[in-house]
CSV table of C-alpha atoms and ligand atoms in Angstrom, one decimal:
chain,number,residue,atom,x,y,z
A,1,UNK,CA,-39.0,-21.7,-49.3
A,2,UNK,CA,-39.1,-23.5,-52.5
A,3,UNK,CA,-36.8,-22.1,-55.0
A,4,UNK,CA,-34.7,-24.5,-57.7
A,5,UNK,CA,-31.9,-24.8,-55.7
A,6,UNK,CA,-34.2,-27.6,-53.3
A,7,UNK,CA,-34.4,-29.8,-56.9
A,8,UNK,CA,-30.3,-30.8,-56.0
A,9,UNK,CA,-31.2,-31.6,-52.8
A,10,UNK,CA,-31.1,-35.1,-52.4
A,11,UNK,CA,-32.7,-35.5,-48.5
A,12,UNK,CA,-34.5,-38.9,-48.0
A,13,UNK,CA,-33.1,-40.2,-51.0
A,14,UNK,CA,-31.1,-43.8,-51.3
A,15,UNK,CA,-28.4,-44.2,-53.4
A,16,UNK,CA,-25.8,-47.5,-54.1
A,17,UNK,CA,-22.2,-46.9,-55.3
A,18,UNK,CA,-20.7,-49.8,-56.9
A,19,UNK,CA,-16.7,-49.1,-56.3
A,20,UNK,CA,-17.5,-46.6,-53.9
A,21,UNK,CA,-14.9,-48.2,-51.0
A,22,UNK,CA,-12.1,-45.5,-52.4
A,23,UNK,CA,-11.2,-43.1,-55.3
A,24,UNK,CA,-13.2,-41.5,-57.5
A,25,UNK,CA,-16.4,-43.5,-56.8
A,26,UNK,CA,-15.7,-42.7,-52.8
A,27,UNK,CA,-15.5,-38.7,-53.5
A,28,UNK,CA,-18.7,-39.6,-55.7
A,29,UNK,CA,-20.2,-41.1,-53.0
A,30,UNK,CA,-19.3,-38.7,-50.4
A,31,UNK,CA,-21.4,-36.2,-53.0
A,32,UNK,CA,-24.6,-37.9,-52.8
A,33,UNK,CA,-24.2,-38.0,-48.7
A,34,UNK,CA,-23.1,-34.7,-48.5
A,35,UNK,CA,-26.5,-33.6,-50.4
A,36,UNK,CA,-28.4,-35.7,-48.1
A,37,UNK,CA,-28.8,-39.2,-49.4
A,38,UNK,CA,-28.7,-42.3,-47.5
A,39,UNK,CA,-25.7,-44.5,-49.1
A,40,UNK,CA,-25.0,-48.4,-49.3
A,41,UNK,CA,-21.1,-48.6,-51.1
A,42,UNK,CA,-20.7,-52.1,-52.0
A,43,UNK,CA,-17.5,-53.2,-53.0
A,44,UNK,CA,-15.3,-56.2,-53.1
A,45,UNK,CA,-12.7,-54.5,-50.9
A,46,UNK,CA,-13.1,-55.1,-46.9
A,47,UNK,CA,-11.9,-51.5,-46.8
A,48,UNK,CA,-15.6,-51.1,-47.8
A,49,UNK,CA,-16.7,-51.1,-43.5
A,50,UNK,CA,-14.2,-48.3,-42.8
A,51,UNK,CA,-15.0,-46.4,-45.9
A,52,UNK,CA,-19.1,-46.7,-44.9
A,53,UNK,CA,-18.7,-46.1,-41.2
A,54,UNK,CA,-15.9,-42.9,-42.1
A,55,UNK,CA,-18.2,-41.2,-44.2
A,56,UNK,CA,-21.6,-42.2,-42.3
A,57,UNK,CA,-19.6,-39.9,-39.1
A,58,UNK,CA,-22.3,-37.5,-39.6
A,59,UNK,CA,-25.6,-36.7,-42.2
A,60,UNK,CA,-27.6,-39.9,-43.0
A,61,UNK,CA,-26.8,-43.5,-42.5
A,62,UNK,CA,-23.8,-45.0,-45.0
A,63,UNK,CA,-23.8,-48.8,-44.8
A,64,UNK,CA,-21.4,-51.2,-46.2
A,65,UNK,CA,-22.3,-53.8,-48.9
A,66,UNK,CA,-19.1,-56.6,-49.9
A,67,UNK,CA,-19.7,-58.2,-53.2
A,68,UNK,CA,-17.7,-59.5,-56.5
A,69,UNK,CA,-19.3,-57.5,-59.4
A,70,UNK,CA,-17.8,-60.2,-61.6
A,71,UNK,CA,-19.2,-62.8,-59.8
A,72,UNK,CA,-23.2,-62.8,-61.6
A,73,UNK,CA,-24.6,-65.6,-59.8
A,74,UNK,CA,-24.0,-64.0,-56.5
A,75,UNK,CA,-25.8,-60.8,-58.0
A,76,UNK,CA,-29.3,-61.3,-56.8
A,77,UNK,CA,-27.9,-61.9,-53.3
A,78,UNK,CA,-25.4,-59.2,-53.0
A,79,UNK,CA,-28.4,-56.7,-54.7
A,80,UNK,CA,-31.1,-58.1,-51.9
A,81,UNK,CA,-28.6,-57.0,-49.4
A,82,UNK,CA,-28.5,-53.1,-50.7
A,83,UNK,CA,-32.4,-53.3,-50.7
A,84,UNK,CA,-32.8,-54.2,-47.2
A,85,UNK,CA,-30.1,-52.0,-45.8
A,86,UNK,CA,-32.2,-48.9,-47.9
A,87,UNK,CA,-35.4,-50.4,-46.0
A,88,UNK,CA,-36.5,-51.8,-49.7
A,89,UNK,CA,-36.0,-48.4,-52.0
A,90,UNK,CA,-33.6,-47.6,-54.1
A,91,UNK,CA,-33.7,-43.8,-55.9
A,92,UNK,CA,-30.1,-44.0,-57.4
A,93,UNK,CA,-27.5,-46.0,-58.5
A,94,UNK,CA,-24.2,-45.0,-59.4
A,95,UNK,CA,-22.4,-48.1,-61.2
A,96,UNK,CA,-18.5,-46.9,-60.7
A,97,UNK,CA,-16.6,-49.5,-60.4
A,98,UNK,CA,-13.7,-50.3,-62.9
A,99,UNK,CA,-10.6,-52.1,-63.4
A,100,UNK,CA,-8.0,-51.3,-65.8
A,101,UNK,CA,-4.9,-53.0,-66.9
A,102,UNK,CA,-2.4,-51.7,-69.5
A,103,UNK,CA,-0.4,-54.0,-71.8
A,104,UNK,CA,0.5,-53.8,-75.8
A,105,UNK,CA,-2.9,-55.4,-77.6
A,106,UNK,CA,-0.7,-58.0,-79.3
A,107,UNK,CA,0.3,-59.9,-75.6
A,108,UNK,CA,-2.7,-58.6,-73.9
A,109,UNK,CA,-3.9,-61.7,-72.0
A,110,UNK,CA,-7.3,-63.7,-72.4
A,111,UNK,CA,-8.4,-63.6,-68.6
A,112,UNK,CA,-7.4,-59.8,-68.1
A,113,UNK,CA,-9.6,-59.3,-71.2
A,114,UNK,CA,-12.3,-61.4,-69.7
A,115,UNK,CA,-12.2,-60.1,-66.2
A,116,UNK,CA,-12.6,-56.2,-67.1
A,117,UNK,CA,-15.3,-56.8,-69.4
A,118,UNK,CA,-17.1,-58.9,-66.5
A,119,UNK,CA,-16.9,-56.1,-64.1
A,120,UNK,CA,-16.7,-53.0,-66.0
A,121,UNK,CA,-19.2,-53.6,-68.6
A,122,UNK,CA,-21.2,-56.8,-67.2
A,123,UNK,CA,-21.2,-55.2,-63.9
A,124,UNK,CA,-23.1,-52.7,-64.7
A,125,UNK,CA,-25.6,-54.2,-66.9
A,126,UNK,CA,-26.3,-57.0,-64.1
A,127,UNK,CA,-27.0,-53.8,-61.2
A,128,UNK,CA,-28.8,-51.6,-63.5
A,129,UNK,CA,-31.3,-54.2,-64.2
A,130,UNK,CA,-31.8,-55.5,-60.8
A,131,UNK,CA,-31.9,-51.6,-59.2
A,132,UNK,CA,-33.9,-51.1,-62.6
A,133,UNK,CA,-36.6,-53.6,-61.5
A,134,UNK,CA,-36.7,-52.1,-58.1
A,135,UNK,CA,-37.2,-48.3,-60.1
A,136,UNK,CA,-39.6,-48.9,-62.1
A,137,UNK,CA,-41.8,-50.4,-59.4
A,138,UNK,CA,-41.4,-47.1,-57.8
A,139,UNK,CA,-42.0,-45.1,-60.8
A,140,UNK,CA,-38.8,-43.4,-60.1
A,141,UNK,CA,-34.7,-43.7,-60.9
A,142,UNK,CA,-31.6,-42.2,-61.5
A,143,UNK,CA,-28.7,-44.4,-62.8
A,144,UNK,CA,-25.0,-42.7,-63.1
A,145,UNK,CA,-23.0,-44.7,-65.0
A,146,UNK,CA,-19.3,-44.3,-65.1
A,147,UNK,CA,-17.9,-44.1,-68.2
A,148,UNK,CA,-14.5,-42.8,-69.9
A,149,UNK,CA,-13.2,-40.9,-72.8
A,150,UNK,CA,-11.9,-44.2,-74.0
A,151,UNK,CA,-15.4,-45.1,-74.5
A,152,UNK,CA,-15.0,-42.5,-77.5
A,153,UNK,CA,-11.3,-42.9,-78.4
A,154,UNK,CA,-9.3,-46.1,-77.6
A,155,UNK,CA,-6.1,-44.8,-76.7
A,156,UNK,CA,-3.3,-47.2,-76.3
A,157,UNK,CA,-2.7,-50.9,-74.7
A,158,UNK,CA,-5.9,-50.2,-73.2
A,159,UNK,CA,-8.0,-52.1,-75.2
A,160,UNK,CA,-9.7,-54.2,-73.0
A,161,UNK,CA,-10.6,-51.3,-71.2
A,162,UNK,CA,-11.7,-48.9,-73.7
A,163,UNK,CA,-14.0,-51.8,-75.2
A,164,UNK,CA,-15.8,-52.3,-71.9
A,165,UNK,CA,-16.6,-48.1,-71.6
A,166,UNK,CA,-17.8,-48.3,-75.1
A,167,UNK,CA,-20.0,-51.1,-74.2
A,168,UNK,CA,-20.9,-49.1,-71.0
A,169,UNK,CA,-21.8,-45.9,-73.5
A,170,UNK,CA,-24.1,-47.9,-75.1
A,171,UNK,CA,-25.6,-49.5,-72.0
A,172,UNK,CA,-26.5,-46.2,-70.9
A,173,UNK,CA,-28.7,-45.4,-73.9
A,174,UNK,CA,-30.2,-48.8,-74.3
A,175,UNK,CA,-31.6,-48.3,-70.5
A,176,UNK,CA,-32.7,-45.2,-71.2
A,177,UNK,CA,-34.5,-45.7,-74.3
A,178,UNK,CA,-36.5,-48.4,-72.3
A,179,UNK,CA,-37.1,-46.6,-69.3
A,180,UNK,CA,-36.4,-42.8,-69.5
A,181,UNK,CA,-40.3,-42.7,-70.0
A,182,UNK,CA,-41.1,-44.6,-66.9
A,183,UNK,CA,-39.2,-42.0,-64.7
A,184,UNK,CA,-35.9,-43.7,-64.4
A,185,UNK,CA,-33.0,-41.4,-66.2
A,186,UNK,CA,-29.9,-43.5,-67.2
A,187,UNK,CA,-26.9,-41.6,-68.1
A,188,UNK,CA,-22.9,-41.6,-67.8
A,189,UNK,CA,-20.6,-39.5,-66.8
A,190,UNK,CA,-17.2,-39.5,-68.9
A,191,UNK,CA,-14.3,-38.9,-66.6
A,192,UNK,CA,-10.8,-37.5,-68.2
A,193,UNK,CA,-7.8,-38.6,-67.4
A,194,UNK,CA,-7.8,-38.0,-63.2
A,195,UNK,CA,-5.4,-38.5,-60.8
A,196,UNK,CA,-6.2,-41.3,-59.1
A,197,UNK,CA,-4.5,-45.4,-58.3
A,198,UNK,CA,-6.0,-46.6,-61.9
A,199,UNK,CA,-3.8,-44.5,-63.8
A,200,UNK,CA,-0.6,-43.5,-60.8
A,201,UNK,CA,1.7,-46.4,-63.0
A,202,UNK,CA,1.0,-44.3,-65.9
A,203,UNK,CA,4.1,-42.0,-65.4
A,204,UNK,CA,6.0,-45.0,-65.4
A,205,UNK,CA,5.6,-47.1,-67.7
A,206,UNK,CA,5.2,-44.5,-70.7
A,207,UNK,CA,6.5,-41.2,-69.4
A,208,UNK,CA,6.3,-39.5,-72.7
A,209,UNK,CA,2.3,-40.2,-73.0
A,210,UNK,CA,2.1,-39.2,-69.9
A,211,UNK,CA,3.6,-35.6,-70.5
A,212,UNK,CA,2.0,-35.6,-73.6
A,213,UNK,CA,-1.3,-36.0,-72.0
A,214,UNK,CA,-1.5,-33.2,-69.1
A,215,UNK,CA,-0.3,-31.0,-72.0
A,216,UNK,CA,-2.8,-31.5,-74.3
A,217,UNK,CA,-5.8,-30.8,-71.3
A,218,UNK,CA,-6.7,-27.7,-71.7
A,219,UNK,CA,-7.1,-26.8,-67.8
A,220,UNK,CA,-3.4,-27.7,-68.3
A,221,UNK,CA,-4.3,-30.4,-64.6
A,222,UNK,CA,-5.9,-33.5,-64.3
A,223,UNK,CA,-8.9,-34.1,-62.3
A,224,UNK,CA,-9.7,-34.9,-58.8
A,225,UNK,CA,-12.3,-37.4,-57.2
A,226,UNK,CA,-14.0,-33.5,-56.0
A,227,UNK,CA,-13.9,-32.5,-60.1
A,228,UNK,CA,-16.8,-34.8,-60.4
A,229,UNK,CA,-19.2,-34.5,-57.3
A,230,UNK,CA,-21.4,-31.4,-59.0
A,231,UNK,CA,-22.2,-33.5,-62.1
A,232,UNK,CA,-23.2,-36.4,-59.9
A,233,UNK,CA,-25.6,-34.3,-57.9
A,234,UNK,CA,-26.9,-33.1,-60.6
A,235,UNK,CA,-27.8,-36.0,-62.1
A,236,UNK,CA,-28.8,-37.7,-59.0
A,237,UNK,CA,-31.3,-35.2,-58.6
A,238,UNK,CA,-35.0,-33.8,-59.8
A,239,UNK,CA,-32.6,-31.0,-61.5
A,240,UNK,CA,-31.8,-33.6,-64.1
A,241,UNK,CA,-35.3,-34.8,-64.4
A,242,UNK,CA,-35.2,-34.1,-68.2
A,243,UNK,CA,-32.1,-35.8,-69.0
A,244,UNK,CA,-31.5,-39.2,-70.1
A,245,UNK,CA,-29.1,-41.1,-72.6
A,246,UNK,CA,-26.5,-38.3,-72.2
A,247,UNK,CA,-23.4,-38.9,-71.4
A,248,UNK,CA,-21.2,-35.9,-69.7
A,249,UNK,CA,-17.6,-35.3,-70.2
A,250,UNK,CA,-15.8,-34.0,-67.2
A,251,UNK,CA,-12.0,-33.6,-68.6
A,252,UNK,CA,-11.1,-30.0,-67.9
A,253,UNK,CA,-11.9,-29.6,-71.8
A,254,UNK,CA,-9.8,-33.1,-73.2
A,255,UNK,CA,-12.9,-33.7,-75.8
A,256,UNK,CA,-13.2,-29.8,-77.2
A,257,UNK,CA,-9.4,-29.8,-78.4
B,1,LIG,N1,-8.8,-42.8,-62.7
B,1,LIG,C1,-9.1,-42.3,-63.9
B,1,LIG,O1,-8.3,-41.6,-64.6
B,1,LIG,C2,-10.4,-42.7,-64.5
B,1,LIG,C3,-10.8,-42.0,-65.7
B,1,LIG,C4,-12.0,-42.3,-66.3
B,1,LIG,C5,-12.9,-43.2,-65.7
B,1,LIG,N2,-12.5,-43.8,-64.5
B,1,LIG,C6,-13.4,-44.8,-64.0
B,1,LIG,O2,-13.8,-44.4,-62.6
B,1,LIG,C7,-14.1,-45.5,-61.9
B,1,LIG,C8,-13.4,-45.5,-60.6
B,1,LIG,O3,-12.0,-45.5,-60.9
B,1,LIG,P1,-10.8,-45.2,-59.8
B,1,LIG,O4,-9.7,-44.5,-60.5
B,1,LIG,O5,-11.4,-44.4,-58.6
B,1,LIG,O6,-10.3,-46.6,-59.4
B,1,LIG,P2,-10.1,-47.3,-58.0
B,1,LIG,O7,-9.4,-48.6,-58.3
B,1,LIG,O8,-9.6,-46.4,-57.0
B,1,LIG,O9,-11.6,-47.7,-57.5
B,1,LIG,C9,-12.4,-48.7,-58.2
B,1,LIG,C10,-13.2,-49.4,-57.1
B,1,LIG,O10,-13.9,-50.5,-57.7
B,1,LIG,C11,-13.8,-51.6,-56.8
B,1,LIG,N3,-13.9,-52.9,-57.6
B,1,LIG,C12,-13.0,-53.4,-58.4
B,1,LIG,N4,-13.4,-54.6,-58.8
B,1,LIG,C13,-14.6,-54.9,-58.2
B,1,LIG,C14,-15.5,-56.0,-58.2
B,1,LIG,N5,-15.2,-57.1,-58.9
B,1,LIG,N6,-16.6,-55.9,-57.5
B,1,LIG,C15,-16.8,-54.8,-56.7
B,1,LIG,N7,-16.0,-53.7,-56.7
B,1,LIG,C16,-14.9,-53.8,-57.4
B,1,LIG,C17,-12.4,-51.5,-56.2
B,1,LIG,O11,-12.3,-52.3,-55.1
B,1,LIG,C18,-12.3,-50.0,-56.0
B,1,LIG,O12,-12.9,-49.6,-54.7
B,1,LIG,C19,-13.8,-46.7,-62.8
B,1,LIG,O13,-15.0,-47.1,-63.4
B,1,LIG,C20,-12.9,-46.2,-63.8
B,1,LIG,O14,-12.9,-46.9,-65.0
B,1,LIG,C21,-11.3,-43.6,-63.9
């Protein structure tokens, strides 16, 4: 039967996650299997074999890809690698993975600058234009980006990182404005403040933000690597075949307050 609820199924479909050897961009990853896609992760974590051959247990193959986003000139390689292991198609890519480091902006240091620009923001340009090549070819993409809140708000002694999601905002609408009409969709998806490693030390080193913070989230939580699989099938999917250049908040209601 073909009723609407086929568009989010993602059967036959191939799919790389950059990051996607644990957290957020695992349970992301997970999501696109569950729905039926066949994944590569690709990380720089050797955890990366276990993570593939884990979730490829059941439902359509999951292979394992290492490489160093912030490594460029191994890009072409490390991209050539996905291809083949997708048998040379690639309907989605999910660019997740991230770094983060917190210090005050007056001692925050050159190379921990330079390194999460390289993979947070550079990363992602480098992948979406090689899986963009491949895309366009086929007449057909969907790129997830993942973004942050910081991209729109800079918070505190984050400021390499909030500059590198701002830059990865914009990414996401430069793609699309190139390609949305040649049947690849670019967008983002712009987690809150989730529970994950990236943000455990939090608690830590400034308690008070961090109380301040789950009380000013309106779901009165924070989020989950589960709170963000429905938007990532969604926009994985023919569902979303009229949206492009958006990028989606999922913060149990952080932005609206
Ligand atoms: N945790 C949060 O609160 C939060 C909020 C908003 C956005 N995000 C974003 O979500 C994404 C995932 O975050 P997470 O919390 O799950 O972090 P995480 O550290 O658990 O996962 C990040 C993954 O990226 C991989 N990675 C790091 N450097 C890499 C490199 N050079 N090459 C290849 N892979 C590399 C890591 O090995 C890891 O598997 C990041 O982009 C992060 O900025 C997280």
């Amino acid at each position: 039967m073909n009723t609407f609820i086929n568009k989010f199924d993602l059967t036959g479909r191939k799919a790389i996650v950059t990051g996607g050897a644990k957290g957020l961009c695992n349970g992301m990853a997970q999501a696109l299997h569950d729905s039926g896609a066949e994944v590569v992760l690709l990380d720089i974590l050797d955890l990366v074999e276990e993570s593939a051959k884990e979730m490829g247990k059941e439902g359509a193959p999951v292979h394992a890809v290492k490489g160093d986003l912030s490594k460029p000139e191994t890009l072409d390689d490390v991209y050539a690698e996905c291809l083949e292991k997708l048998g040379g198609r690639v309907d989605i890519l999910l660019n997740g993975a991230g770094i983060q480091y917190r210090c005050p902006a007056v001692d925050f240091p050159a190379d921990k600058w330079q390194k999460i620009l390289d993979i947070n923001l550079s990363g992602v340009f480098h992948m979406s234009q090689r899986a963009g090549r491949t895309m366009l070819e086929q007449g057909y993409g969907r790129i997830i980006n993942v973004c942050s809140m910081t991209a729109y708000f800079a918070s505190v002694m984050i400021p390499a990182y909030s500059a590198s999601k701002a830059g990865v905002m914009q990414l996401t609408r430069a793609f699309s404005n190139e390609w949305a009409h040649k049947g690849v969709t670019v967008n983002a998806i712009a987690p809150g403040y989730m529970a994950t490693e990236l943000t455990a030390n939090m608690k830590e080193v400034n308690p008070k933000q961090y109380e301040e913070i789950t009380g000013r989230i309106p779901m009165g939580r924070w989020g989950n690597p589960e709170d963000l699989q429905g938007a990532v099938i969604f926009l994985a999917s023919e569902a979303a075949s009229y949206v492009s250049g958006a990028i989606l908040p999922i913060d149990g209601g952080f932005m609206g307050k």
